[in-house]
Amino acid sequence: MVNKFILPEKISPPIIAHRGASHLAPENTLAAFRMAHVSGARWVEFDVMMAACGELIVFHDRTLERTTFATGDVSDFAYEYLSTLDAGSWFDPIFRDEKIPRLTEVLNLLSHYKMAANIEIKASQGNDVEIAHKIFQVVNAWQSRHPIPLFFSSFSVLALETMRQISSEVSLALLLDQWCDEGPETLERLNCHYLSLRQEDITSETLQSVKLTQKKILAWTVNEPARAAQLFDWGVHAVFTDVPEVLIAKMA
């Protein structure tokens, strides 16, 4: 069972660095998480996928093309190969030594900086149950030695259901492109703490409906300070951003 999962009542500052400080360094790399720390962010969000060998890696896309010079589905390759890829030069040549990190490497870095995390479960090819179990096992073992505040999110209801079946203690966030009629029932059934919505689809009217669920609302991805201020005025709990340094400076 869980040793200790910590979830503060308030995310402060209410800024979550989306895939790290992804405007300043290549997303989902150790460099991006270091830059998030330098930017003043206390929370980061990152995506966890499973390599062919079962290793849990921090990577967003289903395929390799956008953020490496390789091709093919991530899940087709073992980490022995994925670890050799250049995951930084696409962003800027100065990052050519950045690699696709393992989940444990990112957790260790966050522990060093005393940062908190939103771990997004990226299920693929029907591995929703398997990846949820693997992520829980790795994070639970690590968390027993290095407890930091964290919660899990996913578009996969099955992955979240699996997490909830494993433990009543973990904190969950349901990811939705749009608020829908099934939203309240799903949030209640999974006992989610958060609802995470695409910011373009959030209106004041939408939030009035969502607030009836009594769940904390997160918005992604918000890069304009004026939009962030508007969402906070409407009652959004925190926002994900590629530019944490910009939003945090505006809040100072």
Coordinates of C-alpha atoms in Angstrom, one line a residue:
M1 CA 0.0 0.0 0.0
V2 CA 0.9 3.7 -0.2
N3 CA 3.4 4.9 2.3
K4 CA 2.6 8.6 1.9
F5 CA 0.9 10.5 -0.8
I6 CA 0.8 14.2 -0.1
L7 CA -1.7 16.6 -1.7
P8 CA -1.8 20.2 -0.4
E9 CA -5.1 22.0 -0.3
K10 CA -3.6 24.8 -2.4
I11 CA -1.1 24.7 -5.3
S12 CA 1.0 27.8 -4.7
P13 CA 2.0 29.6 -6.7
P14 CA -1.0 28.3 -8.8
I15 CA 1.3 27.7 -11.8
I16 CA 2.2 24.2 -13.1
A17 CA 5.1 24.1 -15.5
H18 CA 3.8 22.2 -18.5
R19 CA 6.3 19.4 -19.4
G20 CA 8.7 21.6 -17.5
A21 CA 9.7 25.1 -18.6
S22 CA 9.1 24.0 -22.2
H23 CA 9.5 27.5 -23.6
L24 CA 13.1 27.6 -22.3
A25 CA 14.2 24.0 -22.7
P26 CA 13.1 20.9 -24.6
E27 CA 9.9 19.5 -23.1
N28 CA 9.9 16.6 -20.8
T29 CA 13.7 16.6 -20.3
L30 CA 15.7 17.1 -17.2
A31 CA 16.8 20.5 -18.6
A32 CA 13.2 21.6 -18.7
F33 CA 12.5 20.6 -15.1
R34 CA 15.7 22.3 -14.0
M35 CA 14.6 25.5 -15.8
A36 CA 11.1 25.2 -14.2
H37 CA 12.9 25.3 -10.8
V38 CA 14.9 28.3 -11.8
S39 CA 11.7 30.0 -13.0
G40 CA 10.2 29.8 -9.6
A41 CA 7.7 27.0 -10.3
R42 CA 6.9 24.7 -7.4
W43 CA 4.9 22.2 -9.6
V44 CA 5.7 20.5 -12.9
E45 CA 3.6 18.4 -15.2
F46 CA 5.0 15.6 -17.3
D47 CA 3.9 12.6 -19.3
V48 CA 4.8 9.0 -18.6
M49 CA 4.8 6.3 -21.3
M50 CA 6.0 2.7 -21.4
A51 CA 8.9 1.5 -23.6
A52 CA 8.7 -1.9 -25.3
C53 CA 10.9 -3.3 -22.5
G54 CA 8.5 -2.1 -19.8
E55 CA 10.7 0.8 -18.7
L56 CA 8.6 3.9 -17.7
I57 CA 9.9 7.0 -19.6
V58 CA 8.9 10.7 -19.7
F59 CA 7.8 11.5 -23.2
H60 CA 4.6 13.0 -24.7
D61 CA 4.0 11.9 -28.3
R62 CA 3.1 8.5 -29.5
T63 CA 5.8 8.7 -32.2
L64 CA 9.4 9.9 -32.0
E65 CA 9.5 12.3 -34.9
R66 CA 8.7 15.7 -33.4
T67 CA 11.2 15.7 -30.5
T68 CA 14.0 13.4 -31.7
F69 CA 15.6 12.6 -35.1
A70 CA 14.3 9.1 -35.0
T71 CA 11.0 7.6 -36.4
G72 CA 8.4 5.1 -35.3
D73 CA 6.2 4.4 -32.3
V74 CA 7.8 5.0 -28.9
S75 CA 6.2 1.8 -27.6
D76 CA 8.0 -0.3 -30.3
F77 CA 11.4 0.3 -28.9
A78 CA 13.3 -0.7 -25.7
Y79 CA 14.8 1.9 -23.5
E80 CA 18.2 0.6 -24.5
Y81 CA 17.6 2.3 -27.9
L82 CA 15.5 5.2 -26.7
S83 CA 18.2 6.3 -24.3
T84 CA 20.6 6.9 -27.1
L85 CA 18.4 9.4 -28.9
D86 CA 19.0 13.1 -29.0
A87 CA 15.9 14.7 -27.4
G88 CA 17.2 18.2 -27.3
S89 CA 18.6 19.4 -30.6
W90 CA 15.2 19.9 -32.2
F91 CA 14.7 22.7 -29.7
D92 CA 18.2 24.2 -29.8
P93 CA 21.6 22.7 -30.6
I94 CA 22.8 23.6 -27.1
F95 CA 20.5 20.9 -25.7
R96 CA 21.9 18.1 -28.0
D97 CA 23.0 16.0 -25.0
E98 CA 19.5 15.8 -23.5
K99 CA 18.0 12.3 -23.5
I100 CA 14.6 10.8 -23.0
P101 CA 14.6 10.5 -19.2
R102 CA 13.2 7.6 -17.1
L103 CA 10.5 8.3 -14.6
T104 CA 12.8 7.6 -11.7
E105 CA 15.3 10.1 -13.0
V106 CA 12.7 12.8 -13.1
L107 CA 11.4 11.9 -9.6
N108 CA 14.9 12.1 -8.2
L109 CA 15.5 15.5 -9.7
L110 CA 12.2 16.8 -8.3
S111 CA 13.1 15.5 -4.9
H112 CA 16.4 17.3 -5.0
Y113 CA 14.6 20.6 -5.8
K114 CA 11.7 19.8 -3.5
M115 CA 9.2 20.3 -6.3
A116 CA 5.8 18.7 -6.7
A117 CA 4.4 16.9 -9.7
N118 CA 1.4 16.1 -11.8
I119 CA 2.1 12.8 -13.5
E120 CA 0.0 12.3 -16.7
I121 CA -0.5 8.6 -17.6
K122 CA -0.1 8.2 -21.4
A123 CA -1.8 4.9 -22.1
S124 CA -1.3 3.4 -25.6
Q125 CA -2.3 0.3 -27.5
G126 CA -4.6 -1.0 -24.8
N127 CA -2.0 -0.9 -22.0
D128 CA -4.1 1.3 -19.7
V129 CA -4.3 -1.2 -16.9
E130 CA -0.7 -2.3 -17.2
I131 CA 0.9 1.2 -17.2
A132 CA -1.2 2.3 -14.3
H133 CA 0.0 -0.6 -12.2
K134 CA 3.6 0.0 -13.2
I135 CA 3.5 3.7 -12.5
F136 CA 1.9 3.1 -9.1
Q137 CA 4.5 0.5 -8.2
V138 CA 7.5 2.8 -9.2
V139 CA 6.1 5.9 -7.6
N140 CA 4.9 4.2 -4.5
A141 CA 8.3 2.6 -3.8
W142 CA 10.1 5.9 -4.6
Q143 CA 7.6 8.0 -2.6
S144 CA 8.2 5.9 0.6
R145 CA 11.8 7.3 0.6
H146 CA 11.3 10.7 -1.0
P147 CA 7.8 12.0 -0.4
I148 CA 6.7 14.9 -2.5
P149 CA 3.2 16.2 -3.3
L150 CA 1.9 14.7 -6.5
F151 CA -1.2 13.6 -8.3
F152 CA -2.0 11.5 -11.4
S153 CA -4.0 12.6 -14.4
S154 CA -5.1 10.9 -17.6
F155 CA -7.5 11.1 -20.5
S156 CA -7.9 7.3 -20.0
V157 CA -10.7 6.7 -17.6
L158 CA -9.6 3.0 -17.4
A159 CA -6.1 4.1 -16.3
L160 CA -7.7 6.3 -13.6
E161 CA -10.1 3.5 -12.6
T162 CA -7.1 1.2 -12.2
M163 CA -5.3 3.7 -10.0
R164 CA -8.3 4.1 -7.8
Q165 CA -8.8 0.4 -7.5
I166 CA -5.2 0.0 -6.4
S167 CA -5.4 2.7 -3.8
S168 CA -8.0 5.0 -2.2
E169 CA -5.2 7.3 -1.2
V170 CA -3.9 8.5 -4.5
S171 CA -5.0 11.9 -5.8
L172 CA -6.5 11.8 -9.3
A173 CA -7.3 14.4 -12.0
L174 CA -9.6 13.7 -15.0
L175 CA -8.4 15.2 -18.2
L176 CA -11.1 16.3 -20.7
D177 CA -10.9 18.2 -23.9
Q178 CA -14.4 19.5 -23.2
W179 CA -16.8 19.5 -20.3
C180 CA -19.5 16.9 -21.0
D181 CA -22.7 15.4 -19.5
E182 CA -20.8 12.4 -18.3
G183 CA -18.3 14.5 -16.5
P184 CA -20.0 14.7 -13.0
E185 CA -20.6 11.0 -12.8
T186 CA -17.1 10.1 -13.9
L187 CA -15.5 12.5 -11.4
E188 CA -17.7 11.2 -8.6
R189 CA -17.1 7.5 -9.4
L190 CA -13.3 7.9 -9.6
N191 CA -13.3 10.2 -6.5
C192 CA -11.1 12.7 -8.4
H193 CA -9.7 15.7 -6.6
Y194 CA -9.2 17.7 -9.8
L195 CA -10.8 18.3 -13.2
S196 CA -8.3 19.4 -15.9
L197 CA -9.8 21.2 -18.9
R198 CA -8.5 22.8 -22.1
Q199 CA -8.4 26.5 -21.4
E200 CA -9.9 27.4 -24.8
D201 CA -13.1 25.6 -23.9
I202 CA -13.5 27.2 -20.5
T203 CA -16.2 29.9 -20.1
S204 CA -17.7 31.5 -17.0
E205 CA -20.9 29.5 -17.8
T206 CA -18.9 26.2 -18.1
L207 CA -17.3 26.9 -14.8
Q208 CA -20.6 27.4 -13.0
S209 CA -21.6 24.0 -14.1
V210 CA -18.3 22.4 -13.2
K211 CA -18.3 24.0 -9.8
L212 CA -21.4 22.0 -8.9
T213 CA -19.1 18.9 -8.8
Q214 CA -17.1 20.6 -6.0
K215 CA -13.9 19.6 -7.7
K216 CA -10.8 21.8 -8.1
I217 CA -10.5 23.0 -11.7
L218 CA -7.2 23.1 -13.6
A219 CA -6.8 24.8 -17.0
W220 CA -4.3 23.9 -19.8
T221 CA -2.3 25.3 -21.5
V222 CA -2.3 29.0 -20.5
N223 CA 0.5 31.2 -21.7
E224 CA -1.0 34.7 -21.7
P225 CA -1.0 36.5 -18.3
A226 CA -4.3 38.2 -19.0
R227 CA -6.0 34.9 -19.7
A228 CA -4.5 33.4 -16.5
A229 CA -5.8 36.3 -14.5
Q230 CA -9.3 35.9 -16.0
L231 CA -9.4 32.2 -15.2
F232 CA -8.2 32.8 -11.6
D233 CA -11.0 35.4 -11.2
W234 CA -13.5 32.8 -12.4
G235 CA -12.3 30.4 -9.7
V236 CA -9.8 28.1 -11.6
H237 CA -7.5 26.5 -9.0
A238 CA -4.2 26.5 -11.1
V239 CA -3.1 26.7 -14.7
F240 CA -0.6 24.7 -16.7
T241 CA 1.8 26.9 -18.7
D242 CA 4.8 26.6 -21.0
V243 CA 6.1 30.0 -19.7
P244 CA 6.1 29.7 -15.8
E245 CA 8.6 32.4 -15.6
V246 CA 6.2 34.9 -17.3
L247 CA 3.1 34.1 -15.3
I248 CA 5.0 33.9 -11.9
A249 CA 6.6 37.3 -12.6
K250 CA 3.2 38.8 -13.4
M251 CA 1.8 37.5 -10.1
A252 CA 4.7 38.9 -8.0

